[in-house]
Short mmCIF file of C-alpha atoms in Angstrom, two decimals:
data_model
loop_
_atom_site.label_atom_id
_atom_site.label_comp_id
_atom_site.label_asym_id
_atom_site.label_seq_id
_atom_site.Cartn_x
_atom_site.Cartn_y
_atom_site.Cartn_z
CA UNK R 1 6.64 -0.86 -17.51
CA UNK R 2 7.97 -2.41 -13.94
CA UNK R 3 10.12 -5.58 -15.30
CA UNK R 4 12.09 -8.36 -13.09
CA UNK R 5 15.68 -8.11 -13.22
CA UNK R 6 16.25 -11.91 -14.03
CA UNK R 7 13.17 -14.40 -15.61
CA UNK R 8 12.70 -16.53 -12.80
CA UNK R 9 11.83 -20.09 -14.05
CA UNK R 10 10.02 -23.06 -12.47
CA UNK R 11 11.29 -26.65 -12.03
CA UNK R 12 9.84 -27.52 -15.20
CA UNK R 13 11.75 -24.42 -16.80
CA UNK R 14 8.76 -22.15 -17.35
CA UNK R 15 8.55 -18.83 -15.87
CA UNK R 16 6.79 -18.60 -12.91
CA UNK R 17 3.11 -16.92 -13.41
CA UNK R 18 0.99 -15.20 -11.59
CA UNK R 19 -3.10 -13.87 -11.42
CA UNK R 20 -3.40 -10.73 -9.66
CA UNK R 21 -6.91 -10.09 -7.80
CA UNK R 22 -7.98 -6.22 -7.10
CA UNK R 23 -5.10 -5.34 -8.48
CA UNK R 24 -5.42 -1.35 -7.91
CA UNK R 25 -2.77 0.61 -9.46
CA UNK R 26 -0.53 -2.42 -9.43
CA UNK R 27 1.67 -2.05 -6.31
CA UNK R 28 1.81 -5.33 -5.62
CA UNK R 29 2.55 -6.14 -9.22
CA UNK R 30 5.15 -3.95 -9.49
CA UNK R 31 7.41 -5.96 -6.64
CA UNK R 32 5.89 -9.73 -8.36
CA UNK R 33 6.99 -8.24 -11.53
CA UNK R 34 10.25 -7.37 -10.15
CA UNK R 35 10.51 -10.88 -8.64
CA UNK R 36 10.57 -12.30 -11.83
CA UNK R 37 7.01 -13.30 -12.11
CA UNK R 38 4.89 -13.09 -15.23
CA UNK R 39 1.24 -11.78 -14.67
CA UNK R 40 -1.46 -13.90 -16.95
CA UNK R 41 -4.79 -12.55 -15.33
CA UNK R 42 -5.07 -9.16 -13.46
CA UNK R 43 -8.66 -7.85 -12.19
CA UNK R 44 -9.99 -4.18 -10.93
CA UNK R 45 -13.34 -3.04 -10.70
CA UNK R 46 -12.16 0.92 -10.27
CA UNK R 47 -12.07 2.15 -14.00
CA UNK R 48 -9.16 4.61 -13.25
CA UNK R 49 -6.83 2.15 -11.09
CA UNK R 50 -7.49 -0.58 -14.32
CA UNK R 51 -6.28 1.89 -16.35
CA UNK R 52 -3.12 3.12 -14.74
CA UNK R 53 -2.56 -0.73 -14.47
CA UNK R 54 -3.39 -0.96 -18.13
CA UNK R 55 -0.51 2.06 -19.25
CA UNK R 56 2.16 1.20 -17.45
CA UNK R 57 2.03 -2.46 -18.79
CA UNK R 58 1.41 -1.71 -22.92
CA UNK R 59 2.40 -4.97 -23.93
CA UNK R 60 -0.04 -6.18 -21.27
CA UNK R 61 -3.66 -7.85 -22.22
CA UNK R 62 -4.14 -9.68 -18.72
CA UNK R 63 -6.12 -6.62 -17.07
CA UNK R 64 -9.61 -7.67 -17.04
CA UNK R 65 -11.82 -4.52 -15.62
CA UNK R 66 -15.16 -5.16 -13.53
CA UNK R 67 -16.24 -7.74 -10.76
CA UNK R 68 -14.06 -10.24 -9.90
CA UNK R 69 -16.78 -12.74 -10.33
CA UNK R 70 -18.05 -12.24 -13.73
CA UNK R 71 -14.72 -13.89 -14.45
CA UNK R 72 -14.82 -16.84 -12.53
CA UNK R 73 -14.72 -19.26 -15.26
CA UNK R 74 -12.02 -17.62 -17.71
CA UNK R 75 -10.04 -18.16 -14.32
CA UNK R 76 -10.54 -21.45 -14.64
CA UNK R 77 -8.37 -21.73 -17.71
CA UNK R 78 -4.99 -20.84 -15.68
CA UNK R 79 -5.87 -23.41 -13.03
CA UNK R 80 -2.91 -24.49 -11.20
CA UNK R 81 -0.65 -20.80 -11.30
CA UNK R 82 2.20 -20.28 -9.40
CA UNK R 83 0.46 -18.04 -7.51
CA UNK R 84 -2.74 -16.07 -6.91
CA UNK R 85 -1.81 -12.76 -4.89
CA UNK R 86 -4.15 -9.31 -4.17
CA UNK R 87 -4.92 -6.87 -1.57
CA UNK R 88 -9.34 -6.88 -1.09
CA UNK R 89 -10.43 -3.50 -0.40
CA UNK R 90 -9.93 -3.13 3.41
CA UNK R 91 -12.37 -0.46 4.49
CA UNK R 92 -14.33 -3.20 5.93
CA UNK R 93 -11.70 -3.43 8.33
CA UNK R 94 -10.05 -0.35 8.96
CA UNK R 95 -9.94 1.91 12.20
CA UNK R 96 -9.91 4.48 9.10
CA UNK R 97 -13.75 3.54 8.56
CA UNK R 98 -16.64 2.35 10.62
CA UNK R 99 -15.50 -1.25 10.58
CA UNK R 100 -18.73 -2.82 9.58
CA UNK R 101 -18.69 -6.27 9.30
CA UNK R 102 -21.54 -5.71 6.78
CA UNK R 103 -19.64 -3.94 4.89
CA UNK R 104 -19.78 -5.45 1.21
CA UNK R 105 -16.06 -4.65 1.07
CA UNK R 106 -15.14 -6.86 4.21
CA UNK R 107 -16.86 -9.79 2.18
CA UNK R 108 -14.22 -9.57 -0.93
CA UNK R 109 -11.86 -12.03 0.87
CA UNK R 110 -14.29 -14.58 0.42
CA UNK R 111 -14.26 -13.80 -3.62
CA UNK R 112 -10.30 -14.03 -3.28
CA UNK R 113 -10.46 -17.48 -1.59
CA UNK R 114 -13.21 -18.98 -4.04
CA UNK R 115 -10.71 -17.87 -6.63
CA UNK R 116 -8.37 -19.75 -4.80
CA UNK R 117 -10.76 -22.76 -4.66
CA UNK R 118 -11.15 -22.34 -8.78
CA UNK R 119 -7.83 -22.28 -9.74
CA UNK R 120 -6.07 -24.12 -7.07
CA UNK R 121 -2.54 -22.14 -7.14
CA UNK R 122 0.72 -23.63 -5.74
CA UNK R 123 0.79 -20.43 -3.11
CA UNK R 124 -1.74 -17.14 -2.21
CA UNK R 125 -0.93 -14.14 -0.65
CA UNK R 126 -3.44 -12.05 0.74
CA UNK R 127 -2.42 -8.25 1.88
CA UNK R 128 -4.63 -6.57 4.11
CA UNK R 129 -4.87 -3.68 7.08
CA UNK R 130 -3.31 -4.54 10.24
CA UNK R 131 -6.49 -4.41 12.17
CA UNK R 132 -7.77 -7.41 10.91
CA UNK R 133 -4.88 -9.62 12.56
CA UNK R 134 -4.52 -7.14 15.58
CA UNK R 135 -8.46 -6.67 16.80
CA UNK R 136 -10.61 -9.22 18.73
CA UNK R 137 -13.67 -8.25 16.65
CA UNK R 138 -12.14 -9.75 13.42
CA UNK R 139 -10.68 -12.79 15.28
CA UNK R 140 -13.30 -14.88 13.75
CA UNK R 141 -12.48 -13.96 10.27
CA UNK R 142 -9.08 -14.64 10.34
CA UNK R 143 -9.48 -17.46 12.34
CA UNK R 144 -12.06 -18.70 9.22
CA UNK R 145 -9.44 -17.40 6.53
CA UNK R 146 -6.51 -20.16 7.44
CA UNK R 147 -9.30 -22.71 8.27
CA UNK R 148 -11.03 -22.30 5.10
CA UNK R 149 -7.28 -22.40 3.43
CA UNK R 150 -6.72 -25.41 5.17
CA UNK R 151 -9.73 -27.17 3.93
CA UNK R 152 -8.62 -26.35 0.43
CA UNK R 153 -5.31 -28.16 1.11
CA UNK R 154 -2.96 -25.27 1.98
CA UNK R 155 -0.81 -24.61 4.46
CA UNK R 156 -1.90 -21.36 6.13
CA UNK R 157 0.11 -18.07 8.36
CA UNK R 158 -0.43 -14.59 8.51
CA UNK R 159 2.35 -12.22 10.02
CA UNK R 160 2.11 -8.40 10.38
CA UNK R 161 4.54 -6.20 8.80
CA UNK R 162 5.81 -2.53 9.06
CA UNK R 163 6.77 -1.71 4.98
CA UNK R 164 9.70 0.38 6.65
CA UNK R 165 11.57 -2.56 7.70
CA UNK R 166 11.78 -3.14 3.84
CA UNK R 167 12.75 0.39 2.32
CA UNK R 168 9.82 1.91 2.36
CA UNK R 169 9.97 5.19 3.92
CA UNK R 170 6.74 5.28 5.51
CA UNK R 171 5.19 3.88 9.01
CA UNK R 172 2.40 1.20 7.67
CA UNK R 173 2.05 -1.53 8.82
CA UNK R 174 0.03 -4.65 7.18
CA UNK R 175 -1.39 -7.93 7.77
CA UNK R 176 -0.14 -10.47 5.21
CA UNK R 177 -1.60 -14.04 4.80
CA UNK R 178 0.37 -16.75 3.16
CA UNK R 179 -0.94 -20.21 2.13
CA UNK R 180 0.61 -22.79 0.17
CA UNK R 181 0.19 -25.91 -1.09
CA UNK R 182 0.65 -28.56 1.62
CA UNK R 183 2.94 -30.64 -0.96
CA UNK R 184 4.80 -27.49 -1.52
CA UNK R 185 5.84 -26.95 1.41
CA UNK R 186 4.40 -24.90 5.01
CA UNK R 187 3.75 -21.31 5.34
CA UNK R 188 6.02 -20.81 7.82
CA UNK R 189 8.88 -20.88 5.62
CA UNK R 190 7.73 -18.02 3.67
CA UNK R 191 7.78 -15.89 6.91
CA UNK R 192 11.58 -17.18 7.54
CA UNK R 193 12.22 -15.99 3.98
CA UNK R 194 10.56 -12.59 4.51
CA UNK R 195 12.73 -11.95 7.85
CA UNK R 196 16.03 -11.75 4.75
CA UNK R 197 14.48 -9.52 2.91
CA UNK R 198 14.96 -6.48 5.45
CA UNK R 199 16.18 -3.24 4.64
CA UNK R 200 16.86 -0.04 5.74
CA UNK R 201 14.46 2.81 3.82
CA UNK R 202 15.78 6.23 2.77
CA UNK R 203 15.01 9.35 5.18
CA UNK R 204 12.03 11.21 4.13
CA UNK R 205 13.61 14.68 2.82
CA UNK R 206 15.67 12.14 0.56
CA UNK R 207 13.03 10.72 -1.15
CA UNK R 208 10.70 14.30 -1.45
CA UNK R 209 14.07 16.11 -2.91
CA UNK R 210 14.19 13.78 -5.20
CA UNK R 211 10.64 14.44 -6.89
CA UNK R 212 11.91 17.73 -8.46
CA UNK R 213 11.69 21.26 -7.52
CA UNK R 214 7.99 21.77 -6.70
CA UNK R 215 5.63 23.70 -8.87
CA UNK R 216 7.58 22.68 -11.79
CA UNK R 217 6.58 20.45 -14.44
CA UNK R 218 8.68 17.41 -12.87
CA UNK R 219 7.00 17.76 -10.08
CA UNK R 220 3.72 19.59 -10.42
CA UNK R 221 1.60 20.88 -7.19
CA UNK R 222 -2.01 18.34 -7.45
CA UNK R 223 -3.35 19.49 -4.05
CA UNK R 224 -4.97 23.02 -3.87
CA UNK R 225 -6.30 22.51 -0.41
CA UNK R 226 -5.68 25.44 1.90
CA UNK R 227 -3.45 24.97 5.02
CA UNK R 228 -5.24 26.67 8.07
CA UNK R 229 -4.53 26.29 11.47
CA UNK R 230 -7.06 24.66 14.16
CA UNK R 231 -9.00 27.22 16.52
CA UNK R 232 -8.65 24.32 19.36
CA UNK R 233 -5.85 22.37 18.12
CA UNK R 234 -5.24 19.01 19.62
CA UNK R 235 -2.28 18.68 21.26
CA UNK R 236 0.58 15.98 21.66
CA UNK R 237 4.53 15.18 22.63
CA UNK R 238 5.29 15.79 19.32
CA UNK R 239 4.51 18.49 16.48
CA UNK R 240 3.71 15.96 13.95
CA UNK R 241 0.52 13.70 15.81
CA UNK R 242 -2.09 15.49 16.97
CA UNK R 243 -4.20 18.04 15.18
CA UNK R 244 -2.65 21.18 14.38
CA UNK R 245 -4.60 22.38 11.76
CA UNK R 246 -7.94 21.79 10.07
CA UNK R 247 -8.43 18.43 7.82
CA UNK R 248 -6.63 15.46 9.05
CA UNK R 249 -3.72 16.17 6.92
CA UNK R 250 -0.84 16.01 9.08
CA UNK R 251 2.63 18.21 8.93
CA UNK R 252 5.41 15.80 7.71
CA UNK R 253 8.36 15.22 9.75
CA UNK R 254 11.17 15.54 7.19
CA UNK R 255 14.27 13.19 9.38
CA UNK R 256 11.97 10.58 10.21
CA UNK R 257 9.57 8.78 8.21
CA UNK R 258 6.18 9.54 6.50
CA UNK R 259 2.75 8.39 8.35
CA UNK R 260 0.96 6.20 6.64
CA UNK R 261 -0.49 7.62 3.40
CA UNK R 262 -4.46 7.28 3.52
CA UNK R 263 -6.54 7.07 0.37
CA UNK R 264 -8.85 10.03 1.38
CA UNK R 265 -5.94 12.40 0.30
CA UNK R 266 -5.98 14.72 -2.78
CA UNK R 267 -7.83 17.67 -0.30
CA UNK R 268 -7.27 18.85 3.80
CA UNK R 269 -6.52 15.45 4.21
CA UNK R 270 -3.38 15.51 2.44
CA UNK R 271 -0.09 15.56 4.30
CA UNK R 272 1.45 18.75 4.83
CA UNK R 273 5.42 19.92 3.82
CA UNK R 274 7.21 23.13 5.33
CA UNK R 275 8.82 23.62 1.65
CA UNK R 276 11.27 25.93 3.39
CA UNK R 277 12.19 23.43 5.28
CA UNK R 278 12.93 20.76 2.69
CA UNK R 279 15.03 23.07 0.34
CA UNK R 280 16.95 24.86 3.11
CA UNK R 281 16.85 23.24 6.10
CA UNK R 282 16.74 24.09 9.85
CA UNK R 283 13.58 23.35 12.09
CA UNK R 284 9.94 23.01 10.57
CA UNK R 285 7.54 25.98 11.45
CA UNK R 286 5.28 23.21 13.15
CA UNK R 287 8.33 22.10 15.65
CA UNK R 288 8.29 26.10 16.32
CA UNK R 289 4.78 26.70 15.98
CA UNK R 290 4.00 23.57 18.50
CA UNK R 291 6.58 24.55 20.90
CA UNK R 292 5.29 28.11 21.53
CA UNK R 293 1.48 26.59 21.98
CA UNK R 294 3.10 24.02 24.13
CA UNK R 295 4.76 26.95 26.58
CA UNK R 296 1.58 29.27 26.14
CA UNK R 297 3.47 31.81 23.77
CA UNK R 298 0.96 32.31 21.58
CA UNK R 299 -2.40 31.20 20.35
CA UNK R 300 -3.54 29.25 17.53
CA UNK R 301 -5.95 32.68 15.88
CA UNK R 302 -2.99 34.84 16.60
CA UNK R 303 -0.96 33.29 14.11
CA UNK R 304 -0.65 33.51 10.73
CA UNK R 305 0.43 30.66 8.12
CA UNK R 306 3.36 31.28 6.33
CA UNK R 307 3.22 30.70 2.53
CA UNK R 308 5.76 27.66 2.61
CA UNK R 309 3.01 25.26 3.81
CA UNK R 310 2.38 23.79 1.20
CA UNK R 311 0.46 19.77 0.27
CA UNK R 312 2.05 16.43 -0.95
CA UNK R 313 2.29 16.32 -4.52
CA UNK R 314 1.05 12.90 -6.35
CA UNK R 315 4.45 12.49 -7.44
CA UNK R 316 6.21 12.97 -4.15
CA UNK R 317 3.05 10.55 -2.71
CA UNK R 318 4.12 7.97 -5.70
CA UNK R 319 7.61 7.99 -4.60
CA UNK R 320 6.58 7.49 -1.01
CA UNK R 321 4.97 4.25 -1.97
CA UNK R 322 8.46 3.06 -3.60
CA UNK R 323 6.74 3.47 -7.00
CA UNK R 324 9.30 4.04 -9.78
CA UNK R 325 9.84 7.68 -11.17
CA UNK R 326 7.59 7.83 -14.29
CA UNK R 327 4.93 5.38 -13.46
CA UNK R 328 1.65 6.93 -14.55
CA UNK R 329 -1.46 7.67 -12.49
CA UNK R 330 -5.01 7.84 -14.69
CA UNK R 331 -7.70 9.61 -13.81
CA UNK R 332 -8.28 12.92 -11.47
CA UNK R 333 -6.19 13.98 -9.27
CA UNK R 334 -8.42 13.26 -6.03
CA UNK R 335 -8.76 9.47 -8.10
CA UNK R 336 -4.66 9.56 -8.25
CA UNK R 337 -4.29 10.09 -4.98
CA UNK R 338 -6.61 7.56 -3.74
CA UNK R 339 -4.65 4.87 -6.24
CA UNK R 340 -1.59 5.61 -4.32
CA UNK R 341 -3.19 5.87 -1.07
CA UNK R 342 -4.56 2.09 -1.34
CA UNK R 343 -1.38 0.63 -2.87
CA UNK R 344 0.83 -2.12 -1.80
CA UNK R 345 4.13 0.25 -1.25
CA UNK R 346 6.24 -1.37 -4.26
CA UNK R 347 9.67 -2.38 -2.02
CA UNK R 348 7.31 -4.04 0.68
CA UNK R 349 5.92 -5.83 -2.52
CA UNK R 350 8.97 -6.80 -4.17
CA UNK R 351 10.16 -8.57 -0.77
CA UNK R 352 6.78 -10.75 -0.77
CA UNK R 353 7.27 -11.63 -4.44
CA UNK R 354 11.21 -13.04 -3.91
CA UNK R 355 10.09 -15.12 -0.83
CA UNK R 356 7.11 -16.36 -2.96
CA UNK R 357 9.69 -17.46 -5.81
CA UNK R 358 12.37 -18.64 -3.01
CA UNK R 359 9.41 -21.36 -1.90
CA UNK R 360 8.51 -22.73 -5.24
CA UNK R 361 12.00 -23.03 -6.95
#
C-alpha cells in the first residue's frame, strides 16, 4: 500500500483527509496518499478498478463500489474534508472519442460538483483531458464549472499541465481545476505552488529496463497482439507519429519520452518496443524501416517484421504511469490495461496533493 512519507496534520492537529470521487485504480490516490493525506471515502463504479483500489489498500474500508450517487448521503457524514479530489471519466471530452456532449460520461462533473455542494470541502481538484480547457466547443462547460464553484463559495482556476514536467516519462497533458474555499485562500496560489513542484522525468529505456527482462515472470508479456506492418502506411518527419503499422499502436521512441498511454490498449492498440533495441542498443528498426520508405528503398509488403517487435507489457505500462513496482492490477488483462490507461500518472499526482496540503496548512 502507497503511504505518505510524513502524516501531514491540520491547524487543529488532525491529519488532513480526503474523499476520492471515480477513483479508478487509484492514481491520484497514490500521489494524495504520498502527500500525507488520509483517504475516508473513495468511489468507483468499474468492479475491477474498485478492486485493484481495494488490494493495494488492505487496511482500507473507504472504497465504496457503484454510482457515485447512491452515496450521496453517507457523504454527508464527512462534510467539511480537507479535500474532495477525482478525475470523471473524460470520454465525453476527448479527441480520443466522438466528443458528444450527450455523452452520459461528459455529465459526471456535475455529480463531482453536487458532491462538492454536499460536503462543502476546504479545496476540490478536478483532473480532466486537455481538450476540455483547450476547445471552443467545451468553452461553455468550463466556463459553467468555475461559475458554478463560485456560487458555492470557492475560489475557482484551471491550468493545463504536461505530467512530464513532473517526472513522468510520458507526453500527456491534462486539464486540472482547482477551487477552494474563498476563506481559505484563492486558487491561484495553488497554481504558484504547482510551478515548485517541477521535475525532470527519467528517459524512457530507463524506466522499461527497469521492469525486468521480458517474458519472465517479473515482467510477464500481457499483449499477444500481432505486429504487422501497414499496406499504405501513413507517413511523417519522424518514425514514431504516423501510422506504420496496423492498429494505432505506435513504435516507442526509447531516448525520448512515451506518447500518451490510451485506455484502448491491451490489443493493436498497444504501443510497440524494438526489444533489440532496448537490451542492446543502436537505432530502432522503425528509424531504419521509416528511413528506407522515406527515400523509396523499399515497400511496406516487401518487408518482413523481425521477431523483436514486440507490445508494452502491463508492468512496463504501470511503471510508465509512475506507479510503484508491485502495485497490483485486478481483473483481465485488456481490463488492466485500460486501469492504467485512464490513471492519473502517480508523480503528476503526488505534485497536486503537496500543493493541496501547502494551501491548507
Amino acid at each position: 500500500m502507497p503511504k505518505g512519507r510524513f502524516p501531514i496534520m491540520s491547524n487543529n492537529c488532525e491529519q488532513l483527509n480526503a474523499i476520492s470521487l471515480f477513483s479508478g485504480a487509484g492514481g491520484l490516490d497514490i500521489g494524495f496518499e504520498d502527500a500525507g493525506f488520509n483517504i475516508v471515502f473513495a468511489n468507483e463504479i468499474d468492479k475491477n478498478a474498485a478492486e485493484t483500489w481495494r488490494v493495494n489498500r488492505p487496511g482500507s474500508a473507504a472504497m465504496h463500489e457503484g454510482d457515485l450517487l447512491d452515496y450521496i448521503d453517507l457523504l454527508s457524514e464527512h462534510k467539511g474534508v480537507d479535500v474532495v479530489f477525482g478525475g470523471p471519466p473524460c470520454q465525453g471530452f476527448s479527441v480520443a472519442g466522438k466528443m458528444n456532449p450527450d455523452d452520459p460520461r461528459s455529465k459526471l462533473i456535475w455529480s463531482f460538483l453536487e458532491v462538492v455542494k454536499q460536503v462543502q470541502p476546504r479545496a476540490f481538484v478536478i483532473e480532466n483531458v486537455r481538450a476540455l480547457a483547450r476547445l471552443s466547443r467545451w468553452r461553455e462547460v468550463r466556463d459553467s464549472i468555475v461559475s458554478h464553484a463560485s456560487d458555492l463559495g470557492y475560489s475557482c482556476e484551471f491550468e493545463v499541465y504536461s505530467a512530464s514536467d513532473y517526472g513522468v516519462p510520458q507526453s500527456r497533458e491534462r486539464v486540472v481545476f482547482f477551487g477552494v474555499k474563498k476563506e481559505h485562500g484563492n486558487a491561484r496560489q495553488f497554481f504558484d505552488l504547482m510551478e515548485q513542484k517541477k521535475s525532470e522525468p527519467k528517459r524512457l529505456k530507463e524506466v522499461l529496463l527497469s521492469a525486468g527482462k521480458y517474458g519472465t515472470e517479473q515482467n510477464p508479456q500481457t499483449c499477444t497482439s500481432h505486429v504487422s506492418l501497414a499496406k499504405h502506411p501513413v507517413l511523417r518527419k519522424s518514425p514514431y507519429a504516423g501510422m506504420l503499422v496496423n492498429g494505432a499502436g505506435r513504435p516507442m521512441n526509447l531516448e525520448g519520452a512515451a506518447h500518451t498511454l490510451p485506455a484502448s490498449m491491451g490489443g493493436n492498440k498497444t504501443p510497440i518496443i524494438d526489444e533489440r533495441a532496448l537490451q542492446e542498443g543502436g537505432e530502432n528498426w522503425f528509424e531504419t524501416y521509416h528511413g528506407r520508405l522515406i527515400a523509396g528503398e523499399t515497400a511496406p509488403t516487401s518487408e518482413n517484421v523481425p521477431d523483436t517487435l514486440r507490445r508494452l507489457t502491463v508492468k512496463e505500462a504501470a511503471l510508465l504511469q509512475t506507479f510503484p513496482d508491485g502495485y497490483k492490477f485486478m481483473g483481465p488483462k485488456t481490463a488492466q490495461y485500460k486501469q492504467i490507461g485512464n490513471a492519473v500518472a502517480c508523480n503528476f499526482a503526488r505534485a497536486i496533493g503537496e500543493s493541496v496540503a501547502e494551501l491548507l496548512l
